[in-house]
Amino acid sequence: MNQPQAEPAKLLIGGQWLASRTDHWQDIVNPATQQVLGRVPFATADEVDAAVAAAQAAFPAWRNTPVGARMRIMLKLQALIREHSQRIAKVLCAEQGKTLADAEGDIFRGLEVVEHACSVGTLQMGEHLENVAGGVDTYTLRQPLGVCVGITPFNFPAMIPLWMFPMAIVCGNTFVLKPSEQDPLSTLLLVELALEAGVPAGVLNVVHGGKEVVDGLCSHPDVKAVSFVGSTAVGTHVYDLAGRHGKRVQAMMGAKNHAVVLPDANREQSLNALVGAGFGAAGQRCMATSVAVMVGAAREWVPQLKALAERLKVNAGHEPGTDVGPLISAKARERVLGLIDSGVSEGATLLLDGRQVQVPGYEQGNFVGPTLFSDVTADMRIYREEIFGPVLLVMCVDTLDEAIALVNRNPFGNGTGLFTQSGAAARKFQNEIDIGQVGINIPIPVPVPYFSFTGSRGSKLGDLGPYGKQVMQFYTQTKTVTARWFDDASVNDGVNTTIHLR
């Protein structure tokens, strides 16, 4: 349903909300109803340049703003997010399709990072050692980089932007944010709150668009660092392009997360965790559990797993009791359906088929119901590719060693989990598994912000994660100062032509 009167999303450049001069627009569509909620502009090259220029102009004053003043803005921002979280969640639910509860969780996990930003003073401290040589002291300073860029995905329009711009600017950088063009409205509400909290003009800027805008930001000579979360194809491109132009880059990308279930695990808790992590958010999480590896006698639990999945309610996200909402777009739905078809054609057993799900009152929605495959092999397309839909694969092995080998052979390394009541098995698993984030009886092992998000291998390019101590290191550079001071009574040491201090 086309609604030309839908409100256009604006650009934020130098503290001013501006209408884009572009002739390229895209509708923002409610995935449950196809109602057009707004329109998003694909910014022109001049507008991208203007946003970076505004950030560059704001940097000298902002970097010299006392750290206490920057932290107080973050304190105000976290209070405003709490105050307006219900309003933002409703917008997020409408444009992304999540349930209201999941939308609230999206906002809360981002809010945790804002709260952590309020204590950046302790994170950004340098080191000091006196008398490294006679009368010589050495100390380090952690200083901001300059203009930083964030490119965020559709699946977490609140959490991922809040992973990025609060930590970047509290460290003294300025920022240009490029939200997902599919659901930018809730992101823009967060940016509005940041301005209300006191972020100065030019310190935070927003542009919209697709590949041309991303490329313009990644190659801009005044941009110092790029943070990306999204698909592997785009992330690899961003990492390569920005790296070639001398930027510091972190790219968090695709995943194929396995949960290994041992027969000694708590059956009810483990199966509930698999269903929640496999089908929550319609499977559109980079940390979703997409493969359940049942070890030994745990394979006997598969019928109960199917029964739990069958009970999930598919509906529009704002409807009470909804467990699984729609996929973000019709294109995404078609891709997921194609992957399910490929699983059937390649010989996997389709235990639960979500392709024909019907949602009364929302017949035009992008719905796929919970789908469960067994008899999956590693050469099948449904195993090799990230499905990003409510599809859970079941694979069976005889031993924990076989399970570890299976997980380690997969090229992705975002997250994995082990369900067991054996401490010895858990210790073996966490030691031998080659995955960045490990859960023990935890299905989605995303760490709290005091730690860092640490995906690895094919799921991450760049050394440093997007929050915690690592992101402070990403958004700052270390300057080492070696100093000696003399007074009038100092003895003249004479000329020293050696390379060491004395």
CSV table of C-alpha atoms in Angstrom, one decimal, residues 92-282:
chain,number,residue,atom,x,y,z
A,92,LEU,CA,10.9,-0.3,16.0
A,93,CYS,CA,8.2,-3.0,16.1
A,94,ALA,CA,6.3,-1.4,13.2
A,95,GLU,CA,9.3,-0.9,10.9
A,96,GLN,CA,11.3,-4.0,11.7
A,97,GLY,CA,8.6,-6.5,12.6
A,98,LYS,CA,9.9,-7.7,16.0
A,99,THR,CA,7.6,-8.4,18.9
A,100,LEU,CA,7.2,-5.5,21.3
A,101,ALA,CA,9.1,-7.5,24.0
A,102,ASP,CA,12.0,-8.2,21.6
A,103,ALA,CA,12.0,-4.5,20.5
A,104,GLU,CA,12.3,-3.5,24.2
A,105,GLY,CA,15.2,-5.9,24.5
A,106,ASP,CA,16.9,-4.4,21.4
A,107,ILE,CA,16.8,-1.0,23.1
A,108,PHE,CA,17.8,-2.3,26.5
A,109,ARG,CA,21.0,-4.1,25.2
A,110,GLY,CA,22.0,-0.8,23.5
A,111,LEU,CA,21.2,1.1,26.7
A,112,GLU,CA,23.6,-1.0,28.6
A,113,VAL,CA,26.4,0.3,26.3
A,114,VAL,CA,25.4,3.9,26.9
A,115,GLU,CA,25.5,3.2,30.6
A,116,HIS,CA,29.0,1.8,30.2
A,117,ALA,CA,30.0,4.9,28.2
A,118,CYS,CA,29.2,7.0,31.4
A,119,SER,CA,32.3,5.5,33.0
A,120,VAL,CA,34.7,6.1,30.1
A,121,GLY,CA,37.1,8.1,32.3
A,122,THR,CA,38.4,4.9,33.9
A,123,LEU,CA,38.6,3.1,30.5
A,124,GLN,CA,40.5,5.9,28.8
A,125,MET,CA,43.2,6.3,31.4
A,126,GLY,CA,46.8,5.9,30.2
A,127,GLU,CA,49.8,4.5,32.0
A,128,HIS,CA,52.6,6.2,33.8
A,129,LEU,CA,56.0,5.1,35.0
A,130,GLU,CA,58.5,7.4,36.5
A,131,ASN,CA,62.3,7.1,36.4
A,132,VAL,CA,62.5,4.9,33.4
A,133,ALA,CA,66.0,6.5,33.2
A,134,GLY,CA,67.6,9.1,35.3
A,135,GLY,CA,65.0,11.8,35.9
A,136,VAL,CA,63.0,10.5,32.9
A,137,ASP,CA,59.3,9.6,33.1
A,138,THR,CA,57.2,7.9,30.4
A,139,TYR,CA,53.4,8.0,30.1
A,140,THR,CA,50.8,7.2,27.6
A,141,LEU,CA,47.7,9.2,26.5
A,142,ARG,CA,44.7,7.7,24.8
A,143,GLN,CA,43.5,10.3,22.4
A,144,PRO,CA,40.5,10.3,20.0
A,145,LEU,CA,41.0,9.6,16.3
A,146,GLY,CA,38.8,12.2,14.6
A,147,VAL,CA,35.8,11.5,12.4
A,148,CYS,CA,34.5,8.0,12.8
A,149,VAL,CA,31.7,6.2,10.8
A,150,GLY,CA,29.1,3.6,11.8
A,151,ILE,CA,27.2,1.5,9.3
A,152,THR,CA,24.4,-0.5,11.0
A,153,PRO,CA,22.1,-3.4,10.0
A,154,PHE,CA,18.3,-3.7,9.9
A,155,ASN,CA,18.0,-6.4,12.5
A,156,PHE,CA,19.0,-4.3,15.5
A,157,PRO,CA,18.1,-0.7,14.7
A,158,ALA,CA,18.4,0.4,18.3
A,159,MET,CA,21.1,-1.8,19.8
A,160,ILE,CA,23.8,-1.6,17.1
A,161,PRO,CA,23.7,2.2,16.7
A,162,LEU,CA,24.0,2.4,20.4
A,163,TRP,CA,27.0,0.1,20.3
A,164,MET,CA,28.7,2.6,18.0
A,165,PHE,CA,28.1,6.3,18.4
A,166,PRO,CA,27.9,6.7,22.2
A,167,MET,CA,31.3,5.1,22.8
A,168,ALA,CA,32.9,6.9,19.8
A,169,ILE,CA,31.8,10.3,20.8
A,170,VAL,CA,32.4,9.9,24.6
A,171,CYS,CA,36.0,9.1,23.7
A,172,GLY,CA,36.2,12.5,22.0
A,173,ASN,CA,35.6,11.6,18.4
A,174,THR,CA,32.9,12.9,16.1
A,175,PHE,CA,30.6,10.6,14.2
A,176,VAL,CA,28.7,10.0,11.0
A,177,LEU,CA,26.0,7.3,11.3
A,178,LYS,CA,24.6,5.5,8.3
A,179,PRO,CA,21.5,3.5,9.6
A,180,SER,CA,19.9,0.7,7.7
A,181,GLU,CA,17.8,2.1,4.9
A,182,GLN,CA,15.1,-0.5,5.7
A,183,ASP,CA,14.2,0.7,9.2
A,184,PRO,CA,15.9,4.0,10.2
A,185,LEU,CA,13.0,5.6,12.1
A,186,SER,CA,13.8,4.1,15.5
A,187,THR,CA,17.5,4.9,15.0
A,188,LEU,CA,16.6,8.5,14.3
A,189,LEU,CA,14.6,8.7,17.5
A,190,LEU,CA,17.7,7.7,19.4
A,191,VAL,CA,19.7,10.4,17.6
A,192,GLU,CA,17.1,13.0,18.5
A,193,LEU,CA,17.5,12.0,22.2
A,194,ALA,CA,21.3,12.3,21.8
A,195,LEU,CA,20.9,15.9,20.6
A,196,GLU,CA,18.5,16.6,23.5
A,197,ALA,CA,21.0,15.2,25.9
A,198,GLY,CA,23.5,17.8,24.8
A,199,VAL,CA,25.6,16.3,22.0
A,200,PRO,CA,26.9,19.5,20.2
A,201,ALA,CA,26.2,20.3,16.6
A,202,GLY,CA,28.4,18.4,14.2
A,203,VAL,CA,29.5,15.8,16.8
A,204,LEU,CA,26.9,13.4,15.6
A,205,ASN,CA,25.6,13.4,12.0
A,206,VAL,CA,23.3,11.1,10.0
A,207,VAL,CA,23.2,10.2,6.3
A,208,HIS,CA,21.0,7.6,4.6
A,209,GLY,CA,21.6,5.4,1.6
A,210,GLY,CA,23.0,2.2,0.1
A,211,LYS,CA,26.3,1.2,-1.5
A,212,GLU,CA,27.2,4.5,-2.9
A,213,VAL,CA,26.9,6.2,0.4
A,214,VAL,CA,28.8,3.4,2.2
A,215,ASP,CA,31.6,3.6,-0.4
A,216,GLY,CA,31.7,7.4,-0.1
A,217,LEU,CA,32.1,7.2,3.7
A,218,CYS,CA,34.7,4.3,3.6
A,219,SER,CA,36.9,6.2,1.1
A,220,HIS,CA,36.5,9.7,2.4
A,221,PRO,CA,40.0,11.2,3.2
A,222,ASP,CA,38.8,12.8,6.5
A,223,VAL,CA,37.3,9.6,7.9
A,224,LYS,CA,39.6,7.8,10.4
A,225,ALA,CA,37.7,4.7,11.4
A,226,VAL,CA,34.7,2.6,10.2
A,227,SER,CA,32.6,0.3,12.3
A,228,PHE,CA,30.3,-2.1,10.4
A,229,VAL,CA,27.8,-4.7,11.4
A,230,GLY,CA,25.9,-6.7,8.8
A,231,SER,CA,26.2,-9.3,6.1
A,232,THR,CA,29.4,-11.0,5.2
A,233,ALA,CA,29.4,-9.8,1.6
A,234,VAL,CA,29.0,-6.1,2.5
A,235,GLY,CA,31.3,-6.4,5.5
A,236,THR,CA,34.1,-7.9,3.4
A,237,HIS,CA,33.6,-5.1,0.9
A,238,VAL,CA,33.7,-2.4,3.7
A,239,TYR,CA,36.7,-3.9,5.3
A,240,ASP,CA,38.6,-4.1,2.0
A,241,LEU,CA,37.6,-0.6,0.7
A,242,ALA,CA,38.1,1.2,4.0
A,243,GLY,CA,41.4,-0.6,4.6
A,244,ARG,CA,42.7,0.4,1.2
A,245,HIS,CA,42.0,4.0,2.1
A,246,GLY,CA,43.9,3.7,5.4
A,247,LYS,CA,41.0,3.5,7.8
A,248,ARG,CA,40.9,1.6,11.0
A,249,VAL,CA,38.1,-0.9,10.5
A,250,GLN,CA,36.0,-3.4,12.5
A,251,ALA,CA,33.5,-5.5,10.6
A,252,MET,CA,31.1,-7.9,12.4
A,253,MET,CA,29.5,-10.1,9.8
A,254,GLY,CA,27.6,-13.4,9.2
A,255,ALA,CA,27.3,-16.4,11.3
A,256,LYS,CA,26.3,-20.1,11.6
A,257,ASN,CA,25.9,-20.6,15.3
A,258,HIS,CA,25.9,-24.1,16.7
A,259,ALA,CA,24.4,-25.3,20.0
A,260,VAL,CA,25.9,-28.6,21.2
A,261,VAL,CA,23.6,-30.6,23.4
A,262,LEU,CA,24.9,-33.5,25.6
A,263,PRO,CA,22.6,-36.1,26.9
A,264,ASP,CA,23.3,-35.1,30.5
A,265,ALA,CA,21.9,-31.6,30.0
A,266,ASN,CA,18.7,-30.4,31.6
A,267,ARG,CA,16.3,-31.5,28.9
A,268,GLU,CA,13.5,-29.0,29.4
A,269,GLN,CA,15.8,-25.9,29.8
A,270,SER,CA,18.0,-26.9,26.9
A,271,LEU,CA,15.1,-27.4,24.5
A,272,ASN,CA,13.4,-24.2,25.5
A,273,ALA,CA,16.7,-22.4,24.9
A,274,LEU,CA,17.1,-23.9,21.5
A,275,VAL,CA,13.6,-22.9,20.4
A,276,GLY,CA,13.9,-19.4,21.8
A,277,ALA,CA,17.3,-18.8,20.2
A,278,GLY,CA,16.5,-20.5,17.0
A,279,PHE,CA,13.2,-18.8,16.2
A,280,GLY,CA,13.2,-15.6,18.2
A,281,ALA,CA,13.3,-12.4,16.1
A,282,ALA,CA,12.3,-14.7,13.2
